[in-house]
CSV table of C-alpha atoms in Angstrom, one decimal:
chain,number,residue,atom,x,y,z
U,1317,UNK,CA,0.0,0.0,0.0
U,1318,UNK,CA,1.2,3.7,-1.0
U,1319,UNK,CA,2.2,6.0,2.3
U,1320,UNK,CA,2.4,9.1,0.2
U,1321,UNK,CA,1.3,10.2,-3.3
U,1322,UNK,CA,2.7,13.1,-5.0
U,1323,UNK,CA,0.0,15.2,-6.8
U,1324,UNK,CA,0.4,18.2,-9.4
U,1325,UNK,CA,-2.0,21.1,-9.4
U,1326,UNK,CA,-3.0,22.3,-13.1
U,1327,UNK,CA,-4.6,20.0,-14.8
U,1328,UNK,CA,-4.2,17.0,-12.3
U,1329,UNK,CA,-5.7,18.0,-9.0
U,1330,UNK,CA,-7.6,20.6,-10.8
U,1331,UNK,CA,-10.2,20.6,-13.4
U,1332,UNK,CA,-9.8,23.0,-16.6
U,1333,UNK,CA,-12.0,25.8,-14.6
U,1334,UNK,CA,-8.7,25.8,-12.1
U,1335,UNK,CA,-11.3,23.9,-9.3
U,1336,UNK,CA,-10.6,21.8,-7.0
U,1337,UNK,CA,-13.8,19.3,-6.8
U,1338,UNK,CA,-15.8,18.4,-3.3
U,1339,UNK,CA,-15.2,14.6,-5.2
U,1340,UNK,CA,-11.3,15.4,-5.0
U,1341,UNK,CA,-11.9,16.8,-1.9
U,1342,UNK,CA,-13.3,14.2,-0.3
U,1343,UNK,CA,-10.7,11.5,-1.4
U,1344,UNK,CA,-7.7,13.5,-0.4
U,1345,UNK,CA,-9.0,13.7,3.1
U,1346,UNK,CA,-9.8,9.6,3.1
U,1347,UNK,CA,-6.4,9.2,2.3
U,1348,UNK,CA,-4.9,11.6,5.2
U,1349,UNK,CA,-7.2,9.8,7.3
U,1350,UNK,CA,-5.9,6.7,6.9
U,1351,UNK,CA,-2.8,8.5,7.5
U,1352,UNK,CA,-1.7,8.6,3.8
U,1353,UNK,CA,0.7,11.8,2.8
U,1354,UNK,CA,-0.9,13.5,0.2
U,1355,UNK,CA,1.7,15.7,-1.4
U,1356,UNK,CA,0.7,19.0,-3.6
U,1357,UNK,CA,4.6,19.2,-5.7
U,1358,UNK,CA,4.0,22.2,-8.3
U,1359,UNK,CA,6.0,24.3,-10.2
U,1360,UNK,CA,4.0,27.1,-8.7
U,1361,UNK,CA,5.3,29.2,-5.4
U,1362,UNK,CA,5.5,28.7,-2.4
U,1363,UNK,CA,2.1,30.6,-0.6
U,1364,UNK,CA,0.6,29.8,-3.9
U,1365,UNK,CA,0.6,26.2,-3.1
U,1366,UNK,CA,0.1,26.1,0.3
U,1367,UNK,CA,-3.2,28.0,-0.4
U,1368,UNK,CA,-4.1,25.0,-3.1
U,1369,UNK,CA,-3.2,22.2,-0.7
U,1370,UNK,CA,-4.7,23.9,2.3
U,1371,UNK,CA,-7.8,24.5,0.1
U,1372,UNK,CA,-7.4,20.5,-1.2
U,1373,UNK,CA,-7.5,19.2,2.5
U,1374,UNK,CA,-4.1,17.3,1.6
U,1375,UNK,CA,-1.0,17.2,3.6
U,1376,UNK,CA,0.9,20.0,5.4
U,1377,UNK,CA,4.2,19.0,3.4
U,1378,UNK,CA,4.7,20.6,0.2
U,1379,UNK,CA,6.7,20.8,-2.8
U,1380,UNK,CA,7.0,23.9,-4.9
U,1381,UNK,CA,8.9,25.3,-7.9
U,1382,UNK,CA,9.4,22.5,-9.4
U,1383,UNK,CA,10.9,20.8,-6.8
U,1384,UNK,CA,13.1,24.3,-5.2
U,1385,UNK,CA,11.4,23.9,-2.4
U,1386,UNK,CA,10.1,21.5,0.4
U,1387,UNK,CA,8.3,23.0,3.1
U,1388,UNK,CA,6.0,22.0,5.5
U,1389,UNK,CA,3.5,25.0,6.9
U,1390,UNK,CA,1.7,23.3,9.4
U,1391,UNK,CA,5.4,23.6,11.6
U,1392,UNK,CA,6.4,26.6,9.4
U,1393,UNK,CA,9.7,24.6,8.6
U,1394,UNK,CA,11.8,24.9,5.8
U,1395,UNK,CA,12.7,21.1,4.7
U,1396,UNK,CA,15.0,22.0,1.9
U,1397,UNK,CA,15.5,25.1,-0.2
U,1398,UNK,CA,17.6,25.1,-3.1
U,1399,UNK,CA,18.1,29.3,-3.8
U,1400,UNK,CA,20.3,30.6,-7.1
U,1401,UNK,CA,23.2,32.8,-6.4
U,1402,UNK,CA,22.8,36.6,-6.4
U,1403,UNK,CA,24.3,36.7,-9.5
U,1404,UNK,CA,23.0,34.3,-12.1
U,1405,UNK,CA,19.8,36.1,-11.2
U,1406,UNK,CA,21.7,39.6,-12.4
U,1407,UNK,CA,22.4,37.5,-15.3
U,1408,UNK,CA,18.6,36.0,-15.7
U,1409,UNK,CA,17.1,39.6,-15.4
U,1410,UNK,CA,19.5,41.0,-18.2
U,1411,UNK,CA,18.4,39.0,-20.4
U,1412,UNK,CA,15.2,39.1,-19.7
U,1413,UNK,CA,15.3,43.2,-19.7
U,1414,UNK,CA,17.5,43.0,-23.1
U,1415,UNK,CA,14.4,41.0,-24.6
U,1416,UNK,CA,11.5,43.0,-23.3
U,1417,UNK,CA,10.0,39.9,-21.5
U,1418,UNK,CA,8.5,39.6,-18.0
U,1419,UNK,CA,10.9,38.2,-15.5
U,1420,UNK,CA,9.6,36.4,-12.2
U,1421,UNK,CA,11.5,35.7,-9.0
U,1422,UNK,CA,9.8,32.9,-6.5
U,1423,UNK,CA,10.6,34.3,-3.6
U,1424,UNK,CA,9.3,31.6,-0.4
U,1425,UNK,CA,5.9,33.7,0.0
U,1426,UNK,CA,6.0,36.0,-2.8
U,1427,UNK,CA,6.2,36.7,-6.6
U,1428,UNK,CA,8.4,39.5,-7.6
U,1429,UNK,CA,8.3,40.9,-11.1
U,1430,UNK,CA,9.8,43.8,-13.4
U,1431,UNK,CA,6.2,44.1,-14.0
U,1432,UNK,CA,3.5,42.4,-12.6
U,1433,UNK,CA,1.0,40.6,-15.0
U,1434,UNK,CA,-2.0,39.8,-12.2
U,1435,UNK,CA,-2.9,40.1,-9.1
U,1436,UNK,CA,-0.7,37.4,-7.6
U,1437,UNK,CA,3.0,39.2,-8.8
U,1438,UNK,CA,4.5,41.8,-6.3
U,1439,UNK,CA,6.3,45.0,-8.2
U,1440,UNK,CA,10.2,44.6,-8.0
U,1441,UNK,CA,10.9,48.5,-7.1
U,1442,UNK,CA,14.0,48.4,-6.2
U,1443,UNK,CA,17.1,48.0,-8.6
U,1444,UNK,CA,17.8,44.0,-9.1
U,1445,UNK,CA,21.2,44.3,-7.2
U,1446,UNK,CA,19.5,45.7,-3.7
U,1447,UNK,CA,16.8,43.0,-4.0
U,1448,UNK,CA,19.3,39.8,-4.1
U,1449,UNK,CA,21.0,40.9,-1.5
U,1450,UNK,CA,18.2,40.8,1.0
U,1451,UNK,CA,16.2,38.2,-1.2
U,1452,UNK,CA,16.1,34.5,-1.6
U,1453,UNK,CA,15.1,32.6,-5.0
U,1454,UNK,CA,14.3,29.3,-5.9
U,1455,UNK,CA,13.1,30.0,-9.5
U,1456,UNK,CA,13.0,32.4,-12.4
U,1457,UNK,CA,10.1,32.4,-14.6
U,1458,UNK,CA,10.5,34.0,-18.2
U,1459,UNK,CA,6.8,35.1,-19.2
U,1460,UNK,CA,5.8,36.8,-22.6
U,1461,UNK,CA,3.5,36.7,-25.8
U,1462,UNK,CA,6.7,37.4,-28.7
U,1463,UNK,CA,7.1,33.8,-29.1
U,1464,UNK,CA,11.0,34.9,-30.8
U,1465,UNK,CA,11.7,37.2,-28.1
U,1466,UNK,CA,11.2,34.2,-25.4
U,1467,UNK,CA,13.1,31.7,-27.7
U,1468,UNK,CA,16.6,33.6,-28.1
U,1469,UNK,CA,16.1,34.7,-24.0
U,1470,UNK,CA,15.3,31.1,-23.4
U,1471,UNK,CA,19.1,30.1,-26.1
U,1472,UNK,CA,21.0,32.9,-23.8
U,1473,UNK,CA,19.6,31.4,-20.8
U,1474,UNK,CA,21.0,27.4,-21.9
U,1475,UNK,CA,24.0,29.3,-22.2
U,1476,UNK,CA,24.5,29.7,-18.6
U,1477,UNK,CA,26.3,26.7,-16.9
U,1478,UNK,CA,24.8,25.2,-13.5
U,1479,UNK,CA,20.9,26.2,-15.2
U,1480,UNK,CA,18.8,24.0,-16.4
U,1481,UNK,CA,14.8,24.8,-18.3
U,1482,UNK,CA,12.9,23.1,-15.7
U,1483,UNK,CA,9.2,23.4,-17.3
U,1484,UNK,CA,8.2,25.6,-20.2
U,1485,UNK,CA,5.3,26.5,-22.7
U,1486,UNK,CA,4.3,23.5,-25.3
U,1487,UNK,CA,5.2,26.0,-28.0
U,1488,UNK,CA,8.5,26.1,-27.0
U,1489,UNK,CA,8.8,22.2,-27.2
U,1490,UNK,CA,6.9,21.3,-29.7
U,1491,UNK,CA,7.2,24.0,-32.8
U,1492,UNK,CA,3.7,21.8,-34.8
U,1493,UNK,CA,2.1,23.7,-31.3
U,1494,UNK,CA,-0.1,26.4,-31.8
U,1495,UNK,CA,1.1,29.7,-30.5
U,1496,UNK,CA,-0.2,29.5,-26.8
U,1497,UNK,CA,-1.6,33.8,-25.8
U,1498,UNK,CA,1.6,33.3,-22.9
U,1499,UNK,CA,4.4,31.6,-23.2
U,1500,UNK,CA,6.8,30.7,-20.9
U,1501,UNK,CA,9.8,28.7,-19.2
U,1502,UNK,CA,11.2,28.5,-15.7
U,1503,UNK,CA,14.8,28.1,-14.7
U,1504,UNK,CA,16.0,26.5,-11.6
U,1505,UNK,CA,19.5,24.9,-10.6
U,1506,UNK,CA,20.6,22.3,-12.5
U,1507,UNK,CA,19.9,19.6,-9.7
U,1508,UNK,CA,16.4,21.3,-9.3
U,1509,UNK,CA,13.5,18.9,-10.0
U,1510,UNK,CA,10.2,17.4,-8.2
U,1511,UNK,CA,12.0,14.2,-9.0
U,1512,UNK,CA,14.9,14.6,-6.8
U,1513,UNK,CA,12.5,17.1,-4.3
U,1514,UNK,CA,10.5,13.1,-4.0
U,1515,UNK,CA,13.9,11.4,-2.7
U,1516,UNK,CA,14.5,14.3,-0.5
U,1517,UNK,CA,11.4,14.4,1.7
U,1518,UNK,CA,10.8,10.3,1.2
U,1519,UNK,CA,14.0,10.5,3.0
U,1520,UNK,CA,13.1,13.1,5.8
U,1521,UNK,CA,9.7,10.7,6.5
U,1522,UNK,CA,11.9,7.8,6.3
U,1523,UNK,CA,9.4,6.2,3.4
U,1524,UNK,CA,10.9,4.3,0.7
U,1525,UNK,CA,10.4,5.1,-2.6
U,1526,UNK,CA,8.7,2.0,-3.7
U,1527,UNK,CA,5.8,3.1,-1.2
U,1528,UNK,CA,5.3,6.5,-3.1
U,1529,UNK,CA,3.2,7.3,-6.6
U,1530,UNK,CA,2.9,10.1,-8.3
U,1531,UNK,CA,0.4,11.7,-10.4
U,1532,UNK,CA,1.1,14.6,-13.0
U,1533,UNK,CA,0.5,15.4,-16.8
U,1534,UNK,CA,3.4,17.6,-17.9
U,1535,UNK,CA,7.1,18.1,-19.0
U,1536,UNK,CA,8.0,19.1,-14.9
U,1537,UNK,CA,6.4,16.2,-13.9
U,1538,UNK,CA,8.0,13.5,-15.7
U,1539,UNK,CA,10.9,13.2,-12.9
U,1540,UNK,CA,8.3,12.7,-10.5
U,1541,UNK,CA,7.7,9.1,-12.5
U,1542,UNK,CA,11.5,8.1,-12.7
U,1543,UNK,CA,11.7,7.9,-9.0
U,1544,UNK,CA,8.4,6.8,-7.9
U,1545,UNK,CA,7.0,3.3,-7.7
U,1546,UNK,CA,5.7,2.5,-11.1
């Protein structure tokens, strides 16, 4: 029998309205019952899932930006947090700036932008130096509609050693895709994945992997399955 299940949130554990339903509901909380570990991993951050796995009635552990972070709010603890240096994010905003695309720090509670696209994003007013050195990140999200602009800031950005595209747009994967209206593509640390966010907290519950599923439908989500019983 499985002691925890990782779960993704778009298009997993929520419906194409962004809901999640009372029929969801009500099996997540069977399975903490039984005391089951019901996982939210996104590549969303960090408040931002909290708030869906809170809503979700799932566990208090979660994992988010793609697998930057493991936290667990219930005890307010930091499990693991895997932040980029000061300056590779210097280096992600320049490019970003140079191409005239949104750029997007996950920042623990927070989403800091050059510009803020909805009601969720927190205006970076302050210059990009200042704010790194009082500032954690986990993840940088490139966001923008110029499907050329975001490829060549996505080529600089592969330039970069110790970086690695951790999700992005199915435009940018698949060229046969139909231009989506926003495209985009996140960049962690190399080592950065849900995959290897999995072994981490299997390890701090003391489960073994071969007790542990996961449950996902995208790019970000595929090294959730390599480690996973399957």
């Amino acid at each position: 029998m499985y002691k925890i299940i990782f779960v993704d949130i778009d298009g997993t554990l929520r419906n194409s309205k962004k809901e999640t339903t009372e029929r969801t509901k009500r099996a997540i909380k069977a399975l903490v019952e039984k005391g089951i570990h019901v996982v939210i991993s996104s590549g969303r951050y960090r408040k931002y899932t909290e708030n869906v796995s809170t809503e979700a009635l799932a566990s208090s552990y979660i994992i988010s930006s793609n697998g930057g972070e493991i936290f667990d709010y219930k005890n307010k603890e930091i499990i693991y947090e895997n932040n980029l240096d000061p300056q590779t994010i210097i280096y992600l905003y320049n490019i970003a700036k140079k191409y005239e695309v949104q750029f997007v720090m996950n920042s623990r509670d927070n989403r800091v932008a050059n510009y803020p696209s909805n009601n969720e994003d927190i205006m970076l007013e302050q210059p990009i130096e200042e704010f790194v050195r009082n500032n954690t990140s986990v993840q940088c999200v490139f966001v923008g509609k110029d499907l050329e602009k975001i490829k060549k800031a996505k080529c600089e950005v592969e330039k970069k050693n110790g970086l690695k595209i951790i999700n992005l747009s199915k435009a940018l994967l698949q060229e046969n895709i139909q231009t989506e209206t926003s495209l985009f593509f996140d960049v962690a640390l190399e080592n950065t994945s849900k995959g290897n966010a999995i072994k981490r907290l299997c390890k701090y519950l003391k489960i073994d992997l071969k007790d542990s599923v996961a449950i996902g439908d995208s790019y970000n989500d595929l090294s959730m399955f390599k480690v996973v019983r399957t």
